[in-house]
Each structure stands twice: as C-alpha cells, then as structure tokens.
Amino acid sequence: MEALFDLRNVRKVYRMGEERIVALEDISITFEKGKIYCLLGTSGSGKSTLLNMLAGLEKPTKGSIIFMGKPLEKLNEKQLALYRQRYVGFVFQSYNLLPTLTALENVTLPLTFRKIKKRERVKRARVMLKAVGLGNRARHKPSELSGGQQQRVSIARAFINNPQVVFADEPTGNLDTRTTFEMMDLIIGIARERQQTLVIVTHDTEIAQYADQVIHIRDGSIESITERKAIMNQSEIGNEDENKNATDGGNGNEETIV
Amino acid sequence: MSNFDVFSMCLRNMFKRKLRTFLTILGVMVGTAAIVLMISLGLATEEHHRKQMEDAEMDMTMIEVWMPWVDGTIWNPDGTREFPEGTPILDDDMVLSFERISGVQMASPIIRGTLFFRSDPYFMEAWDVTGIRAEVMQFMGLPVAEGRTLMPGDEFAVVFGAHAERGFELLGATWPNIADRMWMWGVPDDQIPTFVDVMRSNMRLSYDRRFIQVGMDEPQPLTGGIRPIRSYNVDVVGLLEPHGWQYDRTIFMDLEILLYLNNERIRMQNETQQDEWQFWFTAIRQRPPENYENVMVRVTDMRYTSRVAEEIRELGFQANYPGMHLNMLVAGQRQQQQLLAAIGAISLIIAAIGIANTMIMAVYERTREIGIMKVIGAAIWDIRRLFLLESAMIGFFGGLFGVGLSLVGSYVLNNFDVPFMRPDPMLAMMGIEVGDPSLVTMWLCGVALLFAGIIGLVSGYFPARRATKLSALAAIRSE
C-alpha cells in the first residue's frame, strides 16, 4: 500500500509560561492510502494534537511529517492553505457550518475556494447532499437543521473535494447514540466507496470498531496499534495477543502486524 | 475565491448585521455630504467669479508690471531716474526672469514714445505711440476694424487705435491742433473730423520734430542741428475698433523699432546740445533709459494670474491685472470656505473611524467563521479580500448616498432662503453680483465617491490584517 503520511519522530511540546507540557513524544507511524484509521485515547492524550499536525494546523516541535513525499512542517501559510484546499477534508465535533450560508452553499465552500465555476459547484454539491440524505434540505440555513442534519452537511462538505484524506475530530461527540451510528455508517460508507483515507479521532471505543486500524494514544505516545480483524476477533482470541507495542517505529512495526 | 463569490459573501455579511451596516454607512454618508457641500460652496464662488470675468471681457491672463514708487528716487533733468541702492530694475534681465516664473507664457516690455507722421498735406504729432511685441499685441485680443494687428517680422508697420487717425492736421497749423482742441472741449471722439484715410494713404514718420515743421513761422530752438532730417516710409496695417480710452488714441508699433527711434532722437538731441550749448549746458546729457517703465506678463491660464502677480510683487514691482479687486474678494471667501471644508473633513475622518470600528467588531464576531474558512482551505488573500471589500463597500455606498444628500442640500441652498447663507450686504453695496451659493459638479461627485471608497479600504486595512493573522486553530475553538 502507498503511504500517505509518514511521521518520523514527531514531538510536540507546548510552553505555558515557565512550564513545558509534552503533548506528543516521539511518534513514528505511517498512514496508508485508502485505509480508515482511528486515533483512540482519553482527552488530553494528544490525539487531537496529532490530528491538527496532520491537517497542517500546527507544526511539530521536532521531527517531520511527510505527506506524499513532502514535509508538511516546511510549508508556509499560503502553501498550507493550498494543501488543505486540495488534499484535506474536515468533519468537526461541533459541525462548524457558516451560519450565513445555506446547506448547499456550505457544501460548495471548499470548491468556492478552489475557484470552481458555480454551476459545476452546485451540481457536485447536490450529488453530495443526496448522498448524505439531505437532497431536499439544500436551501436551509444551519439554524434550521437538527444536529444530525448539520453533521451530514459537514460530511458532505468534507468529501465534496475528493480529498486525499478526511479528518474527523470527535464527529459524533454532540449526537445521540442512534444518530451516532447512522453518522458513522454514512462516513465509513462514503470513505469506503471512494476509497478515501479517513482519520477519526475519538475517545469512544465503539466508534473505534469502524476503523481498519486503531491507534491507541496515551500520554502523548502510541500505546498500541490494533488491526480491524483483531478488534472483530477480540472476544474470541483476546486483546493482549493481537495488540503490538508500536512506540519503536512506524513502517517496520506495521508490517509485522499485517 | 472568485470576485463574484467574495462580493456575494460580503453582501450577505452586511445584510446579516443590517442595522450596524446601515449606521456605519450613515456616518460615511453624513461625512461625505458635509465635505461635498462645503467644497460646492467654494466651487460656486469660483465659477461665478470666472463667469463674471468672462462677461466683463477681461483678459485675466495679462499682468501689467510697473516700476515701484521708491522713496529717495532722484529725477534727473533729462527725465531719467536714479533709484536708491537695491531697487529692482525693470530691465531685459528682469523680463527674462519673469518668463522663468512657472505659469508665465511670455513677458514683454512696453514702451511709449512720440513720433511725427506726415501724409501730405496733413501731419500729426502722435504722443501716444506704444512699442509692443507683435505676439503680445495678438494676445491682447484688441478688436480689429480693418486690416490686422502687428505680426512678428513687421518693422515700419503701425496699427492705429480707433480714433488715433483724428489727430491729423493741415501742415503749417499751430498747436493745439483741431483734434486736440475738440477733445479739450469735450466733443465725442467720433464727431472729430478725419482728414486722412490711414489705411489707404502714403505715410512717413520721423523722430525729428523738424519733419512736420514745414511752413511754420518760427523755427524751434532745438532745430537746425547738423543731422539731416531722417524719415521712414510706414505701412498702416490695421485699424482697431473702439475699445476704451486706453487704446483708442494709441498707435501701436514694433517694440524694437520704437526703441531704435527713441534712442535716435536722444542721440540727435545730444549732438545738437554739444554743438550749440555745450559751453553752458553740459549738465544735461540725455541718455537712453536703462530700464523699462512697463512690462506686460502673460500667464498660460488665469488660474495662475494672482499667484504670478504676487510673485512679481515680491520681486519689488507693482503688478496689476484686470479684476484684481474681485480676485481679492474671492481670496477672502476662499479662506472662509477652506475652514468649512476642514470641518467637513473632520466629519469624514470620524466616519472613517466608524468604519474601522465596525470592521473590527466584524472580525471579533466572525473569528470562528474565519477559522472554519481557513481550515477548509481559504487562502489568506480570500479572507483579506472579504473584509477589505466589505469596508470599501460601506465607504462606497456611504459616498453614494452622501453625494445624493449633498445634491439635495445644494438644491435647498440654491432655491430656498437659508438664513446663514445670505450674502454679505457689503457685496451688494459694492455692486458685486452674487450667484448661487452652491455648485456640485460631476467631477466633484466622482472624486467624492472615489475618496469615500478609498477611505473605506484604508479603514478596513488593519481589521482585515487582524483577520488574516488569526490562528485557524485558536479561531475555530473560540465561541
């Protein structure tokens, strides 16, 4: 499989006055194209920090994040904007739709930034909205939609660009259980159908079950990496045997898992 | 983002905060209207002034420069003057330095002299011959009844003022001649008989009085010198229409030729004196004057007239131009209006601060939106354009409505009796007509619109920069 992200000894330290808080400690891991990943950990474990760095919103203190052969940390503000525009989709916990725009316009926004013609934009957005089950809600403002519907719009927006990777940061954190599963089925379905890489950040082990590979993060380091098959067989075989410690490296370690 | 997308998003943002946008636009509108109205008062005065000048057919591009009156000037018996040390002298160098003042098209001395004309059997002692450069005469725009004005290259060619030809007398008549006598009696110029059709007669002239003293009983004391009488053939190339007493009895000819003739007369008189009276009258030695009395300066546009005149006055000369008193009046009004315009400018500055305030509020309010847009791929340039366009549009619409308001205000000022706009009763007493108080030109509207838009852009610059500098991550987390 082709590598999408290649993290090499990534370390992130926050400075709060005198105090230094280590958010991530020496992470080395590879994300492959077309796979679904889950960063699983408690709050404060560093999983969101890792996601932000992959999305180019933060820079590592040390180490390197290689995206398709290019180090992300070396890009300037303009190039990062371009990177997010071309290769990245985002689903947030709090939906983050623009309140002044209709559902359709929110979905087209990434295409707007790419200067795609309006007719083309709307055509693609309608297809996307239909795919998330909101074909008849295109003209509604976010304030006129329920939480689940807003998240559907947000999902449509994340995928409309055919990005290389979609990041979902606690995508179901604000939703009830029933909607949560609907939403996860939706995201996973679209990602599988389009063979897109998906990185989900969550603290919910139930959601983690949707992923091909679960990366357990604890106190800023990778505790273990679990393959999907392993999760499915968890009850039969037992957790300890299948989980491997991944702190010593990315690539080589994964191969041993597979 | 394409320009249209930025535009439509801007409109949406403005409509979302209708009241705030409206109030900010209102501020710009009042500011623009204030400054446009204040400037319109000035424009009206200027325009009215210009029209008055045109109606009066005053050539405001001509400045007459004269030697100043200086205390301690010594008048020599021969008519020349000696000025105290440091007095500016109106000589050829000075004329050249007038020409170097910016806005001056040309400067040329004007001299006067007395010449003797003969068109047998008539003669004339013309004591108002003006030596002038042909170009200057053309610029003076004197109306021609017949023929033409002087042209460059003319030598012994003259142009007669409307009534100058009425000075001819029968040879042998004694002074004062008929025409002079009739003038003294107050007979209107056009009732004085003319003896000579100047355009169609042979005519000669001379600097020498003996030339016309044919058949006189007593020879004049200064005549009978060694020099023979010299006279020159002269062409009358033009006759002017009546154009005021300054011109009607004048005969115009080329400056250089008149200078030459004047100097010849002085030389002749010196020879005579040396010959006959040297032993008891040596003190009087006439010499050609070293300076001119009068220089005409023409400026390229009447806007420069008062400034150029002022600069010439600073060199120490008297400088007058037609309509000078009107100009001074206008200068006074202009000062008042500048004060008013300053007040207008202050209100526009306050409006600009209003725009900046609104935009900063908008940035705070939309911090989260800015973050979202950045995360899903908005370029810095997109964000900046969103805010700059919004502030520019506030400025532009404020300017647009402001111009509209000022048009209404201008109409009210011009058509209704507004108490504090009543003209100064002094003006009416001085016989000066007062026009409409306000004039809003297309040009003023355009500049006001452009200016309001630019003010919007400038006021939006720092808020927009603030928006682009926001960290996407921090922005998206803010509530």
XYZ file of C-alpha atoms in Angstrom:
737
model
C 0.000 0.000 0.000
C 1.130 3.527 -0.770
C 1.959 5.733 2.200
C 0.002 8.971 2.554
C 1.505 10.319 5.754
C 4.833 9.307 7.108
C 5.562 10.590 10.617
C 9.157 10.480 11.759
C 9.999 11.058 15.403
C 7.357 13.744 15.772
C 7.403 15.566 19.078
C 5.194 18.406 20.234
C 5.860 20.496 23.297
C 3.621 23.353 24.470
C 5.021 26.109 26.540
C 2.708 27.537 29.202
C 4.777 30.245 30.794
C 7.585 28.502 32.620
C 6.016 25.099 32.301
C 6.581 22.784 29.353
C 3.866 20.327 28.503
C 4.800 17.424 26.295
C 1.752 16.719 24.115
C 3.356 14.164 21.808
C 6.501 12.245 22.378
C 8.488 10.785 19.538
C 5.718 9.496 17.292
C 6.674 7.497 14.233
C 3.876 5.995 12.195
C 2.703 5.605 8.613
C -0.796 6.235 7.287
C -1.607 4.373 4.101
C -3.891 5.457 1.313
C -7.475 4.264 1.348
C -7.466 2.955 4.899
C -9.610 4.044 7.811
C -7.743 4.985 10.941
C -8.896 5.764 14.395
C -6.880 7.733 16.908
C -8.243 6.470 20.196
C -7.435 7.989 23.531
C -8.744 9.887 26.514
C -8.954 13.652 26.476
C -5.530 15.175 26.882
C -3.814 12.132 25.449
C -2.521 14.117 22.466
C -4.745 12.582 19.785
C -6.182 15.946 18.719
C -2.740 17.474 18.602
C -1.663 14.717 16.261
C -4.690 15.339 14.052
C -4.028 19.078 13.939
C -0.472 18.477 12.870
C -1.600 16.118 10.094
C -4.024 18.822 8.938
C -1.260 21.410 8.901
C -2.866 23.485 11.625
C 0.075 23.043 13.968
C 3.742 22.416 13.435
C 5.738 19.753 15.261
C 8.393 20.954 17.682
C 10.688 18.249 16.371
C 10.532 15.579 13.717
C 8.940 15.513 10.326
C 5.514 14.819 8.785
C 5.921 13.664 5.203
C 2.783 13.972 3.086
C 3.130 12.242 -0.290
C 6.882 12.801 -0.189
C 6.805 16.406 1.021
C 7.474 17.604 4.577
C 4.396 19.481 5.818
C 6.250 21.407 8.508
C 8.274 23.217 5.841
C 5.236 24.705 4.078
C 4.377 28.352 4.597
C 0.941 29.736 5.410
C -0.043 30.079 1.750
C 1.097 26.579 0.805
C -0.703 25.142 3.825
C -3.928 26.837 2.728
C -3.424 25.231 -0.672
C -2.680 21.860 0.922
C -5.906 21.941 2.940
C -7.808 23.136 -0.113
C -6.586 20.332 -2.367
C -5.992 17.296 -0.169
C -7.881 17.624 3.108
C -11.485 17.348 4.244
C -12.675 18.112 7.754
C -15.548 16.945 9.933
C -15.772 18.663 13.291
C -17.465 17.753 16.530
C -19.433 20.989 16.503
C -20.187 20.826 12.742
C -18.699 24.307 12.143
C -21.010 25.368 9.354
C -21.126 29.029 8.336
C -24.414 30.341 9.739
C -24.958 32.875 6.932
C -24.807 30.245 4.192
C -27.384 27.645 3.188
C -26.627 23.943 3.393
C -25.848 23.873 -0.308
C -23.524 26.849 -0.068
C -21.762 25.388 2.931
C -21.113 22.223 0.968
C -19.783 24.157 -2.012
C -17.474 26.320 0.106
C -14.296 24.246 -0.442
C -14.973 24.346 -4.186
C -15.528 28.105 -3.952
C -12.053 28.498 -2.516
C -10.741 26.456 -5.434
C -12.432 28.865 -7.865
C -14.600 26.214 -9.441
C -17.475 27.590 -11.524
C -20.783 27.957 -9.771
C -22.751 25.611 -11.999
C -20.201 22.850 -11.517
C -20.096 23.529 -7.785
C -23.834 23.282 -7.341
C -24.037 20.125 -9.425
C -21.460 18.365 -7.319
C -22.937 19.668 -4.082
C -26.400 18.361 -4.969
C -24.957 14.911 -5.603
C -23.128 15.083 -2.287
C -26.208 16.264 -0.371
C -28.262 13.470 -1.869
C -25.567 11.009 -0.828
C -25.832 12.157 2.791
C -29.631 12.070 2.599
C -30.309 15.819 2.589
C -31.386 16.230 -1.029
C -34.457 18.226 -0.019
C -32.748 20.438 2.551
C -30.317 22.256 0.264
C -31.837 25.723 0.765
C -31.985 25.596 4.558
C -29.706 27.569 6.835
C -27.790 25.612 9.518
C -30.042 27.098 12.213
C -32.996 25.364 10.537
C -31.368 21.931 10.670
C -31.057 19.412 13.502
C -27.666 18.426 14.882
C -27.589 15.231 12.846
C -28.558 17.082 9.698
C -25.885 19.685 10.291
C -23.304 16.957 10.685
C -24.485 15.436 7.407
C -23.905 18.781 5.703
C -20.496 18.904 7.304
C -19.716 15.393 5.981
C -20.850 16.385 2.504
C -18.568 19.412 2.712
C -15.619 17.297 3.785
C -15.968 14.859 0.880
C -17.033 17.161 -1.946
C -13.478 17.975 -2.878
C -12.460 14.338 -3.333
C -9.689 14.929 -0.819
C -6.836 12.520 -0.230
C -7.705 12.378 3.430
C -10.675 13.297 5.618
C -10.114 14.133 9.253
C -12.986 13.650 11.649
C -12.453 15.124 15.106
C -14.955 13.503 17.502
C -17.542 13.579 14.716
C -20.317 12.202 16.896
C -19.484 13.921 20.160
C -22.623 16.063 20.060
C -25.009 13.396 18.778
C -27.214 10.821 20.454
C -26.441 7.110 20.133
C -28.822 6.298 17.327
C -27.642 9.255 15.216
C -24.046 8.382 16.069
C -24.290 5.011 14.359
C -26.150 6.491 11.392
C -23.436 9.066 11.031
C -20.596 6.609 11.355
C -22.196 4.305 8.793
C -22.502 7.299 6.494
C -18.897 8.450 6.847
C -17.461 4.970 6.606
C -19.732 4.170 3.656
C -18.638 7.189 1.658
C -14.978 6.698 2.547
C -15.073 3.025 1.532
C -16.983 3.752 -1.647
C -14.480 6.384 -2.707
C -11.519 4.537 -1.235
C -10.530 7.607 0.706
C -8.279 7.735 3.688
C -10.183 8.626 6.835
C -8.670 9.557 10.175
C -11.152 9.578 13.042
C -10.263 10.968 16.414
C -12.386 9.681 19.281
C -12.397 8.503 22.842
C -15.285 6.133 22.120
C -14.247 2.506 21.676
C -17.491 1.710 19.898
C -16.617 4.148 17.150
C -13.116 2.733 17.035
C -14.609 -0.513 15.824
C -15.373 1.044 12.462
C -11.673 1.578 11.705
C -9.257 -0.651 9.833
C -6.577 0.271 12.264
C -6.924 1.719 15.747
C -4.039 3.692 17.147
C -4.223 3.863 20.906
C -2.672 7.021 22.223
C -1.842 7.606 25.829
C 0.112 10.445 27.403
C 1.482 11.558 24.085
C 2.772 8.272 22.774
C 1.380 5.395 20.786
C 0.481 2.704 23.208
C -0.550 0.093 20.693
C -1.940 -0.402 17.209
C -4.850 -2.725 16.603
C -5.895 -4.086 13.199
C -9.600 -4.302 12.392
C -9.602 -8.046 12.237
C -8.141 -8.105 15.685
C -10.944 -5.991 17.056
C -13.522 -8.232 15.469
C -11.890 -11.285 16.925
C -11.299 -9.586 20.223
C -13.902 -11.589 22.095
C -12.624 -14.916 20.782
C -8.888 -14.603 20.956
C -8.246 -11.838 23.474
C -6.796 -8.415 23.292
C -3.231 -8.811 24.568
C -2.045 -11.277 21.912
C -3.002 -9.156 18.958
C -2.001 -5.729 20.242
C 1.553 -4.824 19.464
C 3.571 -2.129 21.027
C 4.301 0.457 18.376
C 6.388 3.005 20.181
C 9.609 1.980 18.478
C 8.689 2.878 14.927
C 6.168 3.153 12.139
C 6.762 1.234 8.998
C 8.588 -1.815 10.123
C 6.265 -2.346 13.017
C 3.156 -2.248 10.879
C 4.481 -4.827 8.536
C 4.862 -7.188 11.447
C 1.237 -6.596 12.334
C -0.019 -7.249 8.838
C -12.445 32.588 -4.403
C -13.698 34.350 -7.474
C -14.508 38.046 -7.230
C -18.190 37.368 -7.547
C -18.121 34.875 -4.665
C -16.317 37.372 -2.473
C -18.853 40.014 -3.448
C -21.904 37.898 -2.713
C -20.487 36.727 0.599
C -19.780 40.358 1.520
C -23.337 41.375 0.770
C -24.573 38.511 2.923
C -22.369 39.554 5.821
C -23.522 43.138 5.516
C -27.175 42.119 5.454
C -26.733 39.904 8.466
C -25.944 42.994 10.538
C -28.327 45.339 8.776
C -28.562 47.982 11.461
C -24.868 48.149 12.149
C -24.037 48.348 8.452
C -26.701 50.990 7.959
C -25.410 53.145 10.805
C -21.849 52.938 9.565
C -22.951 53.852 6.048
C -24.970 56.695 7.547
C -21.803 58.019 9.172
C -19.921 57.970 5.882
C -22.929 59.492 4.135
C -23.075 62.451 6.514
C -19.319 62.924 6.303
C -19.279 62.822 2.514
C -22.278 65.123 2.205
C -20.670 67.594 4.600
C -17.422 67.775 2.695
C -19.078 67.827 -0.734
C -21.390 70.674 0.305
C -18.535 72.665 1.775
C -16.467 72.236 -1.369
C -19.511 73.070 -3.501
C -19.683 76.493 -1.845
C -16.133 77.167 -2.954
C -16.752 75.869 -6.469
C -19.817 78.078 -6.804
C -17.837 81.151 -5.863
C -15.051 80.282 -8.258
C -17.424 79.524 -11.092
C -19.414 82.702 -10.538
C -16.205 84.660 -10.398
C -14.967 83.112 -13.617
C -18.234 83.893 -15.370
C -18.144 87.473 -14.198
C -14.662 87.784 -15.610
C -15.811 86.330 -18.890
C -18.831 88.617 -19.081
C -16.673 91.621 -18.379
C -14.396 90.507 -21.233
C -11.452 90.962 -19.006
C -8.335 89.222 -20.089
C -7.206 87.899 -16.779
C -4.102 86.344 -18.229
C -2.405 89.717 -18.673
C -0.475 91.257 -15.823
C 0.797 94.807 -16.085
C 4.061 95.300 -14.241
C 5.253 98.782 -13.338
C 8.311 100.163 -11.623
C 7.537 100.732 -7.952
C 7.378 104.074 -6.249
C 10.523 104.176 -4.172
C 11.409 106.819 -1.592
C 14.678 108.533 -2.437
C 14.344 108.284 -6.198
C 16.240 111.140 -7.932
C 14.653 112.629 -11.032
C 17.272 113.853 -13.484
C 16.630 116.949 -15.573
C 16.723 114.815 -18.687
C 13.754 112.773 -17.484
C 15.667 109.665 -16.397
C 15.573 108.489 -12.829
C 18.157 107.225 -10.383
C 16.901 104.744 -7.862
C 18.349 104.129 -4.421
C 20.674 101.191 -3.931
C 18.910 97.802 -4.072
C 15.862 98.931 -6.032
C 14.800 96.259 -8.507
C 15.294 97.419 -12.067
C 12.864 96.515 -14.819
C 15.437 95.654 -17.496
C 15.867 92.893 -20.029
C 17.311 90.507 -17.425
C 14.324 91.073 -15.196
C 11.951 90.447 -18.098
C 13.724 87.145 -18.699
C 13.408 86.210 -15.044
C 9.666 86.924 -15.227
C 9.494 84.428 -18.039
C 11.059 81.814 -15.805
C 8.240 82.029 -13.228
C 6.121 78.912 -13.648
C 2.837 79.549 -15.418
C 4.201 82.523 -17.370
C 3.825 82.234 -21.111
C 5.678 85.372 -22.054
C 6.895 88.651 -20.633
C 7.486 91.669 -22.784
C 8.316 95.299 -22.104
C 6.026 98.005 -23.404
C 7.485 101.416 -24.153
C 5.929 104.676 -25.205
C 7.189 107.452 -27.368
C 6.313 110.445 -29.500
C 6.597 110.275 -33.286
C 5.768 112.655 -36.122
C 3.667 111.440 -39.034
C 3.132 113.055 -42.415
C 0.634 112.185 -45.064
C 0.778 115.285 -47.229
C -0.782 117.710 -46.880
C -1.522 116.566 -43.348
C 0.665 115.897 -40.354
C 0.263 114.527 -36.865
C 2.248 114.747 -33.672
C 1.490 111.378 -32.134
C 2.452 111.445 -28.478
C 0.954 108.069 -27.637
C 2.911 105.584 -29.710
C 3.180 102.216 -27.981
C 6.058 99.883 -28.728
C 4.997 96.320 -28.196
C 5.995 92.854 -29.364
C 3.706 91.578 -32.061
C 2.953 88.390 -30.071
C 1.848 90.402 -27.059
C -0.409 92.537 -29.152
C -2.028 89.477 -30.634
C -2.696 88.154 -27.136
C -4.293 91.405 -26.048
C -7.163 90.499 -28.322
C -7.948 94.049 -29.419
C -10.823 94.092 -31.917
C -9.719 94.942 -35.450
C -11.964 97.072 -37.664
C -9.822 96.793 -40.749
C -6.578 95.064 -41.667
C -4.788 93.164 -38.889
C -2.774 93.543 -35.711
C 1.012 93.552 -35.685
C 2.698 90.373 -36.833
C 6.156 89.084 -35.978
C 8.544 90.432 -38.595
C 6.761 93.764 -39.007
C 9.165 96.676 -38.971
C 7.842 100.073 -40.026
C 4.277 98.925 -39.695
C 1.746 100.514 -37.357
C -1.747 99.780 -36.134
C -3.966 102.765 -35.405
C -6.301 102.923 -32.436
C -9.928 103.678 -33.308
C -9.573 107.445 -33.048
C -5.842 107.963 -33.467
C -6.295 108.981 -37.089
C -8.292 112.017 -35.966
C -5.080 113.720 -34.858
C -4.083 114.735 -38.417
C -3.873 118.470 -39.241
C -3.131 120.550 -42.233
C 0.599 121.216 -42.474
C 1.514 124.610 -41.042
C -1.240 124.689 -38.439
C -0.244 125.638 -34.938
C -0.628 123.627 -31.781
C -3.006 122.646 -30.360
C -4.471 121.102 -33.426
C -8.157 120.811 -34.184
C -8.494 117.354 -32.751
C -6.755 118.230 -29.504
C -8.846 121.334 -29.129
C -12.053 119.429 -29.744
C -11.013 116.836 -27.225
C -10.469 119.528 -24.706
C -13.926 120.923 -25.418
C -15.396 117.525 -24.753
C -16.526 116.701 -28.260
C -17.118 112.977 -28.598
C -14.303 111.210 -30.460
C -16.403 110.066 -33.362
C -17.528 113.621 -34.171
C -13.994 114.859 -34.749
C -13.381 115.083 -38.475
C -10.896 112.776 -40.107
C -8.745 114.109 -42.910
C -6.726 111.057 -43.748
C -7.865 107.594 -44.665
C -4.891 105.993 -42.959
C -5.315 102.557 -44.492
C -5.075 103.941 -47.986
C -2.591 106.805 -47.786
C 1.109 107.117 -48.216
C 2.616 107.903 -44.864
C 6.048 108.677 -43.486
C 7.216 109.108 -39.935
C 10.159 110.584 -38.131
C 11.518 111.054 -34.625
C 12.579 114.542 -35.647
C 10.151 117.405 -34.976
C 11.594 119.364 -37.920
C 9.892 116.802 -40.168
C 6.485 118.384 -39.566
C 7.594 121.991 -39.165
C 7.046 122.774 -42.789
C 5.790 126.280 -43.427
C 5.990 127.334 -39.813
C 6.792 130.906 -39.000
C 9.349 130.452 -36.276
C 11.903 127.655 -36.201
C 12.006 125.797 -32.860
C 15.046 126.352 -30.640
C 16.335 122.787 -30.795
C 16.160 122.524 -34.553
C 18.830 123.358 -37.071
C 21.316 120.714 -35.898
C 23.903 119.104 -38.116
C 21.896 115.990 -38.679
C 19.650 115.954 -41.728
C 16.014 115.116 -41.190
C 15.517 111.377 -41.415
C 12.099 109.968 -42.184
C 10.809 106.480 -42.864
C 8.080 105.032 -45.022
C 5.436 103.430 -42.859
C 2.644 100.961 -43.597
C -0.599 101.232 -41.706
C -1.529 97.555 -41.458
C -4.584 97.831 -39.240
C -7.259 99.966 -37.675
C -8.856 98.971 -34.389
C -12.442 99.092 -33.213
C -13.127 101.411 -30.279
C -12.039 99.510 -27.148
C -11.750 102.093 -24.372
C -9.816 105.277 -23.886
C -6.553 103.459 -23.085
C -6.355 102.163 -26.632
C -8.359 104.477 -28.876
C -5.759 107.238 -29.295
C -2.785 104.894 -29.341
C -0.660 103.922 -32.322
C 0.965 100.502 -31.964
C 4.287 99.546 -33.492
C 7.085 97.086 -33.022
C 8.968 97.418 -29.746
C 12.452 97.259 -31.244
C 11.715 99.859 -33.930
C 10.283 102.316 -31.402
C 13.270 101.728 -29.115
C 15.557 102.499 -32.031
C 13.652 105.674 -32.947
C 13.581 106.892 -29.339
C 17.304 106.358 -28.987
C 17.968 108.103 -32.287
C 16.091 111.160 -31.026
C 18.102 111.230 -27.822
C 21.348 110.909 -29.782
C 20.303 113.680 -32.133
C 19.461 115.978 -29.248
C 22.803 115.252 -27.598
C 24.633 116.143 -30.830
C 22.688 119.386 -31.031
C 23.393 120.313 -27.439
C 27.078 119.521 -27.759
C 27.260 121.627 -30.848
C 25.420 124.660 -29.749
C 25.061 124.829 -25.988
C 27.835 122.705 -24.656
C 29.636 125.552 -23.011
C 26.809 126.445 -20.637
C 24.520 123.392 -20.602
C 26.892 120.444 -20.206
C 24.989 119.035 -17.225
C 22.143 117.892 -19.418
C 23.233 114.853 -21.329
C 20.227 112.817 -22.280
C 20.834 109.118 -22.359
C 18.660 106.207 -23.227
C 16.846 104.892 -20.114
C 18.380 101.737 -18.639
C 15.068 100.336 -17.596
C 11.549 99.971 -18.830
C 8.616 101.542 -17.111
C 6.113 98.900 -18.006
C 6.235 95.185 -18.757
C 3.327 93.011 -19.839
C 3.320 89.464 -18.469
C 1.016 86.848 -19.905
C 0.260 83.667 -17.988
C -0.854 80.413 -19.600
C -4.047 80.178 -17.558
C -5.974 82.688 -15.496
C -5.747 80.404 -12.505
C -2.100 81.414 -12.206
C -2.692 85.142 -12.570
C -2.924 86.074 -8.918
C -0.047 83.812 -7.896
C 2.263 85.128 -10.610
C 1.271 88.716 -9.773
C 2.087 88.006 -6.154
C 5.487 86.590 -7.070
C 6.260 89.654 -9.169
C 5.214 91.899 -6.287
C 7.627 90.010 -4.078
C 10.392 90.984 -6.521
C 9.529 94.601 -5.697
C 7.318 95.745 -8.569
C 3.750 96.810 -8.915
C 1.709 94.160 -10.642
C -1.896 94.722 -11.631
C -4.369 92.732 -13.639
C -7.958 93.251 -14.642
C -10.413 92.171 -11.982
C -7.811 92.265 -9.243
C -10.239 93.650 -6.687
C -12.689 90.828 -7.452
C -9.897 88.358 -7.031
C -9.008 89.687 -3.612
C -12.619 89.399 -2.580
C -12.678 85.806 -3.745
C -9.462 85.086 -1.878
C -11.164 86.207 1.314
C -14.164 83.988 0.662
C -11.888 81.126 -0.198
C -10.280 81.312 3.206
C -13.657 81.044 4.909
C -14.553 78.100 2.724
C -11.321 76.315 3.497
C -12.284 76.493 7.138
C -15.672 74.981 6.334
C -14.056 72.263 4.226
C -11.815 71.428 7.177
C -14.923 70.910 9.312
C -16.316 68.636 6.601
C -13.043 66.720 6.552
C -13.255 66.152 10.295
C -16.692 64.575 9.948
C -15.324 62.311 7.220
C -12.429 61.268 9.462
C -14.933 60.383 12.184
C -16.840 58.326 9.613
C -13.603 56.517 8.740
C -13.073 55.689 12.407
C -16.646 54.373 12.412
C -15.844 52.044 9.523
C -12.706 50.791 11.259
C -14.697 50.164 14.438
C -17.404 48.271 12.579
C -14.852 46.136 10.797
C -13.002 45.286 13.999
C -16.303 44.271 15.559
C -16.991 42.146 12.496
C -13.635 40.428 12.842
C -14.313 39.623 16.507
C -17.769 38.410 15.694
C -16.648 36.230 12.824
C -13.483 34.885 14.410
C -14.891 31.395 14.379
C -16.068 31.667 10.795
C -12.636 32.888 9.751
C -11.131 29.858 11.473
C -13.535 27.475 9.712
C -12.824 29.007 6.342
C -9.097 28.776 6.913
C -9.333 25.121 7.938
C -11.351 24.131 4.902
C -8.943 25.838 2.572
C -9.489 29.604 2.347
C -6.320 31.402 1.343
C -5.157 34.420 3.310
C -5.902 36.533 0.274
C -9.538 35.366 0.313
C -10.017 36.364 3.941
C -8.365 39.725 3.415
C -10.496 40.449 0.362
C -13.683 39.612 2.249
C -13.030 42.262 4.848
C -11.475 44.847 2.559
C -14.367 44.613 0.129
C -16.885 44.964 2.918
C -15.270 48.112 4.258
C -14.802 49.502 0.763
C -18.471 48.875 0.028
C -19.505 50.634 3.209
C -17.334 53.550 2.109
C -18.651 53.478 -1.438
C -22.339 53.284 -0.522
C -21.822 55.920 2.139
C -20.222 58.063 -0.549
C -23.029 57.350 -3.000
C -25.794 58.306 -0.576
C -23.669 61.187 0.673
C -23.391 62.596 -2.841
C -27.151 62.207 -3.205
C -27.708 64.007 0.079
C -25.367 66.792 -0.931
C -27.251 67.237 -4.219
C -30.439 67.688 -2.216
C -28.653 70.050 0.162
C -27.237 72.018 -2.733
C -30.699 72.346 -4.249
C -32.079 73.634 -0.957
C -29.271 76.172 -0.588
C -29.763 77.428 -4.125
C -33.542 77.614 -4.168
C -34.617 78.470 -0.641
C -33.721 81.333 1.619
C -31.331 79.787 4.113
C -30.687 82.382 6.839
C -26.995 81.770 7.487
C -26.193 81.558 3.774
C -27.368 85.108 2.954
C -24.699 87.018 1.075
C -22.767 89.765 2.796
C -24.725 93.022 2.317
C -21.354 94.710 1.720
C -21.131 92.936 -1.639
C -24.404 94.406 -2.822
C -23.224 97.839 -1.755
C -20.073 97.371 -3.777
C -22.223 96.496 -6.751
C -20.985 92.910 -6.876
C -23.500 90.406 -8.057
C -23.833 87.222 -6.029
C -24.591 83.909 -7.738
C -25.885 80.577 -6.436
C -24.156 79.671 -3.185
C -23.545 76.017 -4.061
C -22.334 74.165 -7.133
C -21.952 70.368 -7.187
C -20.160 69.323 -10.363
C -19.944 65.823 -11.845
C -16.255 65.954 -11.201
C -16.817 66.666 -7.513
C -19.290 63.771 -7.255
C -16.820 61.378 -8.874
C -13.959 62.419 -6.643
C -16.166 62.191 -3.547
C -17.249 58.654 -4.462
C -13.725 57.533 -5.151
C -12.485 59.164 -1.998
C -15.185 57.551 0.151
C -14.309 54.141 -1.329
C -10.638 54.674 -0.617
C -11.402 55.766 2.936
C -13.365 52.547 3.351
C -10.441 50.491 2.048
C -7.938 52.241 4.270
C -10.150 51.920 7.353
C -10.634 48.227 6.613
C -6.961 47.519 6.151
C -5.980 46.898 9.751
C -9.102 44.930 10.708
C -8.573 42.768 7.601
C -4.983 42.203 8.563
C -6.094 41.217 12.005
C -8.453 38.658 10.467
C -5.738 37.115 8.321
C -3.343 36.893 11.255
C -5.774 34.860 13.352
C -4.604 31.347 14.063
C -7.051 28.971 12.431
C -6.900 26.580 15.346
C -7.479 29.239 18.003
C -10.209 30.815 15.898
C -12.094 27.582 15.409
C -12.059 26.851 19.123
C -13.383 30.292 20.068
C -17.060 30.589 20.820
